[in-house]
Short mmCIF file of N, CA and C in Angstrom, two decimals:
data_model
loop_
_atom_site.label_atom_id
_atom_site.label_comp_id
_atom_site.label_asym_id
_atom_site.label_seq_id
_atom_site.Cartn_x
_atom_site.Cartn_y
_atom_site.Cartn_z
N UNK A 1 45.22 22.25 48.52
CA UNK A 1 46.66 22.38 48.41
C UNK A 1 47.22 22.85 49.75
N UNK A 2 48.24 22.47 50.10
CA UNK A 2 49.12 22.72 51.20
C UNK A 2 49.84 23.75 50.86
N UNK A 3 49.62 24.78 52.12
CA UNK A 3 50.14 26.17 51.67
C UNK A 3 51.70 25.86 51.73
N UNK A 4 52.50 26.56 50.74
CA UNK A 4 53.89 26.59 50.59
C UNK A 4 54.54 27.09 51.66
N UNK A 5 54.58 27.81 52.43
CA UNK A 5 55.03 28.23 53.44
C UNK A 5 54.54 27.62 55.19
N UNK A 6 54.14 26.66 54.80
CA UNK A 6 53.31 25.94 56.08
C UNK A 6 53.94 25.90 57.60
N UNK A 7 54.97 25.33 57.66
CA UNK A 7 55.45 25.33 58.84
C UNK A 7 56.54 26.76 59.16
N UNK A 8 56.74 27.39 58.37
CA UNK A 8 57.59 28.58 58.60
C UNK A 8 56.95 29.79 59.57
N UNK A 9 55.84 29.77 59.90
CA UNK A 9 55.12 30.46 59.96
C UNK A 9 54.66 30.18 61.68
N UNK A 10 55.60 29.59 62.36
CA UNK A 10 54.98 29.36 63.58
C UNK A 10 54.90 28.57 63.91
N UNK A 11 54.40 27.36 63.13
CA UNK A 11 54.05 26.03 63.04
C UNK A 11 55.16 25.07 63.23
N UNK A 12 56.39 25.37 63.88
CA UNK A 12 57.25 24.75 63.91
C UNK A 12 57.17 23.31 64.98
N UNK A 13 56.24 23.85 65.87
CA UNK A 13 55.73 23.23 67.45
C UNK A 13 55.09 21.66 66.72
N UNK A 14 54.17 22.38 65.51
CA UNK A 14 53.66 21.05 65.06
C UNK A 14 54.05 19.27 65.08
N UNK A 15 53.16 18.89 65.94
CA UNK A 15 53.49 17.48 65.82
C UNK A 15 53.08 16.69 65.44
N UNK A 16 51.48 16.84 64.68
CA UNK A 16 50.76 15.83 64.26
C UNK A 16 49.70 16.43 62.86
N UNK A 17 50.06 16.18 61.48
CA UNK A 17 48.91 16.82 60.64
C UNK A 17 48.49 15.15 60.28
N UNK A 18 46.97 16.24 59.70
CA UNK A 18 46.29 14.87 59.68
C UNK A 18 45.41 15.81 58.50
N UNK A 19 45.89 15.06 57.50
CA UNK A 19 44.99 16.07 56.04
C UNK A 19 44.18 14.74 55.28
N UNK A 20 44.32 13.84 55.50
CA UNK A 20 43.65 12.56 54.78
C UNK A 20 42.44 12.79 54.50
N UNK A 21 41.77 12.57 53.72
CA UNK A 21 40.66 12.51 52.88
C UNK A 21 40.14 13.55 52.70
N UNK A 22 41.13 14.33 52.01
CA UNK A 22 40.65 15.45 51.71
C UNK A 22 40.79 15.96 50.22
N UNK A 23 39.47 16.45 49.55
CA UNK A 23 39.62 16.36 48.30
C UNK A 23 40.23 17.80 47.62
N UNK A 24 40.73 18.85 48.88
CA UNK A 24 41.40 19.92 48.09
C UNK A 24 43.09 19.67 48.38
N UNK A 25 43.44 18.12 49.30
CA UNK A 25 44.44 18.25 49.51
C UNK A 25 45.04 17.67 47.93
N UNK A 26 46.04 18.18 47.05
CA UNK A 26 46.23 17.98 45.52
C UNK A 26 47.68 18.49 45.19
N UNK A 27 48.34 17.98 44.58
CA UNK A 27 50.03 18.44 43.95
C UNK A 27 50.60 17.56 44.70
N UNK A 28 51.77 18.16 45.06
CA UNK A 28 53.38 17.77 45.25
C UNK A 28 53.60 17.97 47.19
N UNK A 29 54.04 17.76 47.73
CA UNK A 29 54.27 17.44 49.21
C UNK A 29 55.38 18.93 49.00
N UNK A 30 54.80 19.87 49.44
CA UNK A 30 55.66 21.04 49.73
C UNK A 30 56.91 20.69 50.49
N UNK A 31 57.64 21.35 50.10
CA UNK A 31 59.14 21.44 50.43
C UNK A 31 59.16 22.29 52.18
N UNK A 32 58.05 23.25 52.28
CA UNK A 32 57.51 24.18 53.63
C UNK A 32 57.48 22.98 54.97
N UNK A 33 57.35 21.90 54.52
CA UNK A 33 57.00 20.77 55.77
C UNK A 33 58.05 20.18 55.90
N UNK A 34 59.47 20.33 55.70
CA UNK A 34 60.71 20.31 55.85
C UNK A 34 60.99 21.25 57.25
N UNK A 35 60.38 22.44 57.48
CA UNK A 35 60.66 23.18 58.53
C UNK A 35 59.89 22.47 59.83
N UNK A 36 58.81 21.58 59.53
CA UNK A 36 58.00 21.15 60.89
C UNK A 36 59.19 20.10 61.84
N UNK A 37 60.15 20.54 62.09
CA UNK A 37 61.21 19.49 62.92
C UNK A 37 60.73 18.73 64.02
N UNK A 38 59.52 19.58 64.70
CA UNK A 38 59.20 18.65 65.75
C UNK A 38 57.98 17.52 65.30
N UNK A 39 57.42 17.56 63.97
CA UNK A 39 56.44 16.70 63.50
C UNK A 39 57.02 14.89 63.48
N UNK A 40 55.87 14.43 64.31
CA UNK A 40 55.77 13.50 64.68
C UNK A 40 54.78 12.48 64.10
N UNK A 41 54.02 12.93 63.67
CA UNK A 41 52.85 12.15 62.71
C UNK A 41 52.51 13.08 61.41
N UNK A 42 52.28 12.09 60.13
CA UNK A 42 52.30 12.90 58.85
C UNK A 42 51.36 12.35 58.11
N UNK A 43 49.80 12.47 58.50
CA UNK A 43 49.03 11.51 57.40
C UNK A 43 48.35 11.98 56.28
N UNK A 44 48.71 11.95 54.83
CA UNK A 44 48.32 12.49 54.00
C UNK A 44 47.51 11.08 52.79
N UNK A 45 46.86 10.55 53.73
CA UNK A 45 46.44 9.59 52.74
C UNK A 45 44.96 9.83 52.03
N UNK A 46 45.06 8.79 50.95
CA UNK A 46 43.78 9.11 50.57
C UNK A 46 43.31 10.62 50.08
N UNK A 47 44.37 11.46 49.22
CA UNK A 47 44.38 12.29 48.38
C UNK A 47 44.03 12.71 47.15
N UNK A 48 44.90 13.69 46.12
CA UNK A 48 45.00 13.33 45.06
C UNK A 48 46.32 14.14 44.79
N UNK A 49 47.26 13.81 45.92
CA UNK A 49 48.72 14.50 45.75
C UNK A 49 49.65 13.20 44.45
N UNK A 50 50.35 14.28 43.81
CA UNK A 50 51.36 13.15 42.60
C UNK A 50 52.55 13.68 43.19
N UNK A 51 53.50 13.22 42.21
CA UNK A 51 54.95 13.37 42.28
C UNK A 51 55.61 12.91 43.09
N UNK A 52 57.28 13.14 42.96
CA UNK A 52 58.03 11.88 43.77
C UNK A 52 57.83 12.25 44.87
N UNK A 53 58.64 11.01 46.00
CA UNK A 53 58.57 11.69 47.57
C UNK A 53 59.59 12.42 47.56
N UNK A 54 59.45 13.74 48.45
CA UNK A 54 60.72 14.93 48.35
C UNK A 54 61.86 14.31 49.42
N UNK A 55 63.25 14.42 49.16
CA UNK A 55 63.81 13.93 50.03
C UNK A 55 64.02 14.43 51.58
N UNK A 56 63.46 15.49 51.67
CA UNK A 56 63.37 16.11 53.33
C UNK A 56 62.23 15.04 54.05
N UNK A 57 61.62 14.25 53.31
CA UNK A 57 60.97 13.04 53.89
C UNK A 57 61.70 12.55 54.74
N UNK A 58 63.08 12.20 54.27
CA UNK A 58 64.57 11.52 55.31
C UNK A 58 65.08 12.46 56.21
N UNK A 59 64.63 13.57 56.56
CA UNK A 59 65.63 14.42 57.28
C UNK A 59 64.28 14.82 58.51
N UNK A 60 63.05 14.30 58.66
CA UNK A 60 62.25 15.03 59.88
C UNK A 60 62.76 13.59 61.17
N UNK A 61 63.53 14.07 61.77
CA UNK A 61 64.34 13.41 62.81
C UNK A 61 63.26 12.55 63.88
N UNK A 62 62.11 13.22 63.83
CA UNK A 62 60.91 13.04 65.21
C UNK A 62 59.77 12.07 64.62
N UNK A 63 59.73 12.05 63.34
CA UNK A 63 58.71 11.39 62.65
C UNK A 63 58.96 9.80 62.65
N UNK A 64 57.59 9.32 63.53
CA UNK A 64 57.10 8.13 63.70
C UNK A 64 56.09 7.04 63.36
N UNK A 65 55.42 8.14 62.51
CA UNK A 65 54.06 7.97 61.29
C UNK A 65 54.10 8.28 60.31
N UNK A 66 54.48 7.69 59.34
CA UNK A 66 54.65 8.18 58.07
C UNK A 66 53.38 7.91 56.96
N UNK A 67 51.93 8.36 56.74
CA UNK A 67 50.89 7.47 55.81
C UNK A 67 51.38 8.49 54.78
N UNK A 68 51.29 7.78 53.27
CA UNK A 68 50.96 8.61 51.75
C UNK A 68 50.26 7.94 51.08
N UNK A 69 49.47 6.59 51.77
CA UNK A 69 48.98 5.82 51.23
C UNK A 69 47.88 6.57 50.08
N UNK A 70 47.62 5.57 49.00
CA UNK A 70 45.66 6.76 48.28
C UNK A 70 46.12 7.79 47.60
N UNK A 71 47.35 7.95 47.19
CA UNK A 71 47.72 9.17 46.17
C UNK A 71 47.84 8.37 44.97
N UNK A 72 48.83 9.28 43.91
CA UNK A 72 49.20 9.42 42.94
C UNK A 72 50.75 9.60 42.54
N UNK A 73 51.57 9.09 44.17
CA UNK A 73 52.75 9.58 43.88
C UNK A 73 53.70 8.38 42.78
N UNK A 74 54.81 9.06 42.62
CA UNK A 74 55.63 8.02 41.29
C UNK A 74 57.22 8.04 42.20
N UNK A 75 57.52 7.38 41.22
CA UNK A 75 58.90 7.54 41.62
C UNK A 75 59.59 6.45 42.67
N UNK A 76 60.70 6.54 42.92
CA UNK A 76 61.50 5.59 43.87
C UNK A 76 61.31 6.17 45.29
N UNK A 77 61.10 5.01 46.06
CA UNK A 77 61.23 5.51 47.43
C UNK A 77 62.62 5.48 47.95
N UNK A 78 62.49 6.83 48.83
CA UNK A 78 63.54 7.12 49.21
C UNK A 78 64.33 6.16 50.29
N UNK A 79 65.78 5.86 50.34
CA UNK A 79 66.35 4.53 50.92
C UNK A 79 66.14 5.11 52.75
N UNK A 80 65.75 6.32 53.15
CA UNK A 80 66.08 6.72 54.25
C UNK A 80 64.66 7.61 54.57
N UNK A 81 63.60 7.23 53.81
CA UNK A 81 62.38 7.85 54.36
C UNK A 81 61.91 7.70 56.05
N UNK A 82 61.24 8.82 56.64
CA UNK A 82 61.26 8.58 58.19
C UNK A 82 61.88 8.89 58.47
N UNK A 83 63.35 9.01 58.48
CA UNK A 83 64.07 9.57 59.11
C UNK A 83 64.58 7.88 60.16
N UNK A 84 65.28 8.52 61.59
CA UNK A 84 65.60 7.24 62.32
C UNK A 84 64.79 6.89 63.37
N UNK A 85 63.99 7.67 63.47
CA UNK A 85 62.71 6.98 64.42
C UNK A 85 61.37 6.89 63.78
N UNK A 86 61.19 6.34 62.23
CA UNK A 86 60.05 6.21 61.95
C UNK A 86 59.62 4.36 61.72
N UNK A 87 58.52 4.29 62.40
CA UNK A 87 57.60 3.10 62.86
C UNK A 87 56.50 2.60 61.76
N UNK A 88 56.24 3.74 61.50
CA UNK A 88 54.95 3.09 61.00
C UNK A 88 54.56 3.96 59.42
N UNK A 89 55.24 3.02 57.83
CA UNK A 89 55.14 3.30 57.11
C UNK A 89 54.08 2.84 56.09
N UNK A 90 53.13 3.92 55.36
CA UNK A 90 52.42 3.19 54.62
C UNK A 90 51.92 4.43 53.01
N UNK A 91 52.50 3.25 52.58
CA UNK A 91 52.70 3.83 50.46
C UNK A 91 52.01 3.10 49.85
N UNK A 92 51.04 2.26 50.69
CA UNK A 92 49.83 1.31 49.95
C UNK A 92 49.29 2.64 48.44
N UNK A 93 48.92 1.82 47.40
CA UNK A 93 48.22 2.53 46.50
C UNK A 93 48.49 3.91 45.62
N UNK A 94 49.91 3.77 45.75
CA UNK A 94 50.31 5.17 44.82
C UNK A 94 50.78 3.78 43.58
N UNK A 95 51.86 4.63 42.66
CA UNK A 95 52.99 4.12 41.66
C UNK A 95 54.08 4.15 41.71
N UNK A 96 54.88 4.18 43.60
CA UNK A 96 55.97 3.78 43.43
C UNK A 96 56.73 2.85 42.98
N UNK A 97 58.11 2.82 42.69
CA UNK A 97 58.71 1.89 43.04
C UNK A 97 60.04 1.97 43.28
N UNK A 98 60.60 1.18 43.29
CA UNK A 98 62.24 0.63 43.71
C UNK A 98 62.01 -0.38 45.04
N UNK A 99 62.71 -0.04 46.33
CA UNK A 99 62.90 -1.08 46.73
C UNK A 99 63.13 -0.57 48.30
N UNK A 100 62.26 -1.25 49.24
CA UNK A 100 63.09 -0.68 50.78
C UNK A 100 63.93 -1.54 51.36
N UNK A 101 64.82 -0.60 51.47
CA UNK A 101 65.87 -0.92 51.86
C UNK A 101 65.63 -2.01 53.63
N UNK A 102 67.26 -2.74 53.21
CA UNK A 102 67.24 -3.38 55.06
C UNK A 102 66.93 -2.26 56.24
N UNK A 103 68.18 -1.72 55.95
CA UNK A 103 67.79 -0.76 57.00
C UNK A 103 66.55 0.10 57.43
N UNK A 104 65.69 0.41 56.49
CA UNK A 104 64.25 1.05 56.63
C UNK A 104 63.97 -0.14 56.98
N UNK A 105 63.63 -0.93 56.91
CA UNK A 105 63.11 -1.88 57.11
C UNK A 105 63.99 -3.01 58.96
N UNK A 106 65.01 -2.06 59.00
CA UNK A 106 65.63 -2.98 60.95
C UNK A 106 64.93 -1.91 61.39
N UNK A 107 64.56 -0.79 61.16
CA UNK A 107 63.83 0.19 62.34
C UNK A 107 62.52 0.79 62.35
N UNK A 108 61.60 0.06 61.25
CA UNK A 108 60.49 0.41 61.29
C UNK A 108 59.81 -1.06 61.82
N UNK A 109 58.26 -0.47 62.57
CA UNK A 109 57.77 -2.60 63.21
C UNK A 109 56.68 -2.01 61.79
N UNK A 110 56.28 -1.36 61.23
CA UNK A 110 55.01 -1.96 59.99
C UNK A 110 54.97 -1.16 59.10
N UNK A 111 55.01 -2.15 57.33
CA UNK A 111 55.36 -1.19 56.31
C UNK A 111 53.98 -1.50 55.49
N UNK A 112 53.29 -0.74 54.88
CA UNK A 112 52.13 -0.79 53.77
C UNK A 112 52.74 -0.41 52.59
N UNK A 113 52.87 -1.55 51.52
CA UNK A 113 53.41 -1.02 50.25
C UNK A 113 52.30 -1.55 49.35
N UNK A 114 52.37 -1.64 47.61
CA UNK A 114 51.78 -2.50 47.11
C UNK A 114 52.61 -2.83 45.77
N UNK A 115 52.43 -3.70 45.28
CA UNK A 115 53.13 -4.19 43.72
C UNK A 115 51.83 -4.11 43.13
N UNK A 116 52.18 -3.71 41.83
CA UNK A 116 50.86 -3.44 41.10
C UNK A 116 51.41 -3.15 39.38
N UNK A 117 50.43 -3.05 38.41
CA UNK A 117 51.23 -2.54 37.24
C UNK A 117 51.60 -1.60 36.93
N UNK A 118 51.60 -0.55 37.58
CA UNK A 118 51.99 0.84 37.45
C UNK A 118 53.25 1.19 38.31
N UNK A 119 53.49 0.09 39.45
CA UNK A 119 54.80 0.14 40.35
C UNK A 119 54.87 -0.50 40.97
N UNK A 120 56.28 -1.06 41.24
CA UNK A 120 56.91 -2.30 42.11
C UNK A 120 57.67 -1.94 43.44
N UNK A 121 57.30 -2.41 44.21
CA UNK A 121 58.29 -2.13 45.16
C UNK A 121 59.25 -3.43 45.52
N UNK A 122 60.04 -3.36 45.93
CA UNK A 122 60.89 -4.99 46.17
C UNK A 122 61.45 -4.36 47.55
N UNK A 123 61.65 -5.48 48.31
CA UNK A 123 61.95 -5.62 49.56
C UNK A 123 63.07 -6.62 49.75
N UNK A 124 64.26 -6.30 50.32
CA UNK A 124 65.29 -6.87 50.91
C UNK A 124 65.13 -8.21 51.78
N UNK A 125 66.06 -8.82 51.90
CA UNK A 125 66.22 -9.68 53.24
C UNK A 125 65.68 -10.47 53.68
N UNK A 126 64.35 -10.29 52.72
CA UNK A 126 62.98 -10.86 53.15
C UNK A 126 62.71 -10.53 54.50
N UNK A 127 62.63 -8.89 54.66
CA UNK A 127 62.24 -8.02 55.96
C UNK A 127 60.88 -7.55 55.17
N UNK A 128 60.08 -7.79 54.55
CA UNK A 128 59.28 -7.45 54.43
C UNK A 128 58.14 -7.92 52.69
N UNK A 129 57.11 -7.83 52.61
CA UNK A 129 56.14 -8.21 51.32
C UNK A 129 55.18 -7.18 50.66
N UNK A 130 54.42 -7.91 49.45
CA UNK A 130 53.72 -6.58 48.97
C UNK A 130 52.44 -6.56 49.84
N UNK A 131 51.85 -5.73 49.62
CA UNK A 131 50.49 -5.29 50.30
C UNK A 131 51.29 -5.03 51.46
N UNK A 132 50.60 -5.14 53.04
CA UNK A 132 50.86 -5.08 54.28
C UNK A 132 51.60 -6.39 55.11
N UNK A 133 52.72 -5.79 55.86
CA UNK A 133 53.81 -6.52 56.18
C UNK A 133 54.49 -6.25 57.16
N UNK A 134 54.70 -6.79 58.13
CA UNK A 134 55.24 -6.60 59.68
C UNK A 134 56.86 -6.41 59.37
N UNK A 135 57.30 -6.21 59.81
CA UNK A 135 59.10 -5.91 59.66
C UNK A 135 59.49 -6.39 61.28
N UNK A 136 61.07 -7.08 61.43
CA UNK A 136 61.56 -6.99 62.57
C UNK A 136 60.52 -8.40 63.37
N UNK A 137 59.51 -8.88 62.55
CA UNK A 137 59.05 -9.54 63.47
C UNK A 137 58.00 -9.84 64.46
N UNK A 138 57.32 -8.10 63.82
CA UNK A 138 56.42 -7.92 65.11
C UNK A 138 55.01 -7.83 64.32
#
């Protein structure tokens, strides 16, 4: 589990966690990693974290890596996840769904989603597909 108070604590400098494959990483994406402002990479894949994505997902301004791929999360993705400089999104293998938006999709170059029976994702504009999918072109 990710301590609740994580980035309050100093950790503000933080620019890169990297907790993936880890079998005590488990629950909900603390609300504490809202304070990491300068975090720049966020890889929490390959978990056994659930629940929706929290919306301070949209508010880390610096974040350019976004993985949650390998969980258990539910719920709709958020229309403004990343924030405005995030690149490189990937939600392969949870139970989301809803739909990413155009705009997530004019400023990110690569999205990992999946359609599956437990959750759909739909994609705009035809900026993007299920499984793994280039955006913008690239």
């Amino acid at each position: 589990m990710i301590p609740s108070g994580f980035c309050g604590n100093g950790e503000e400098t933080l620019k890169k966690l990297d907790l993936s494959s880890n079998q005590y990483v488990t629950g909900q994406i603390p609300a504490s990693l809202a304070d990491c402002a300068n975090m720049e990479t966020l890889i929490l894949s390959n978990n056994r974290m659930v629940g929706e994505l929290p919306p301070f997902l949209s508010t880390l301004q610096r974040l350019e890596t976004l993985r949650l791929d390998r969980n258990q999360f539910s719920g709709e993705v958020p229309p403004n996840i990343g924030g405005s400089n995030i690149r490189i999104l990937d939600l392969v293998e949870n139970s989301l769904d809803g739909s990413i938006s155009t705009a997530l999709c004019s400023r990110t170059s690569f999205i990992s989603a999946d359609c599956n029976s437990t959750g759909s994702i739909q994609c705009r504009s035809n900026c993007c597909d299920c499984c793994s999918f280039p955006c913008n072109g690239n």
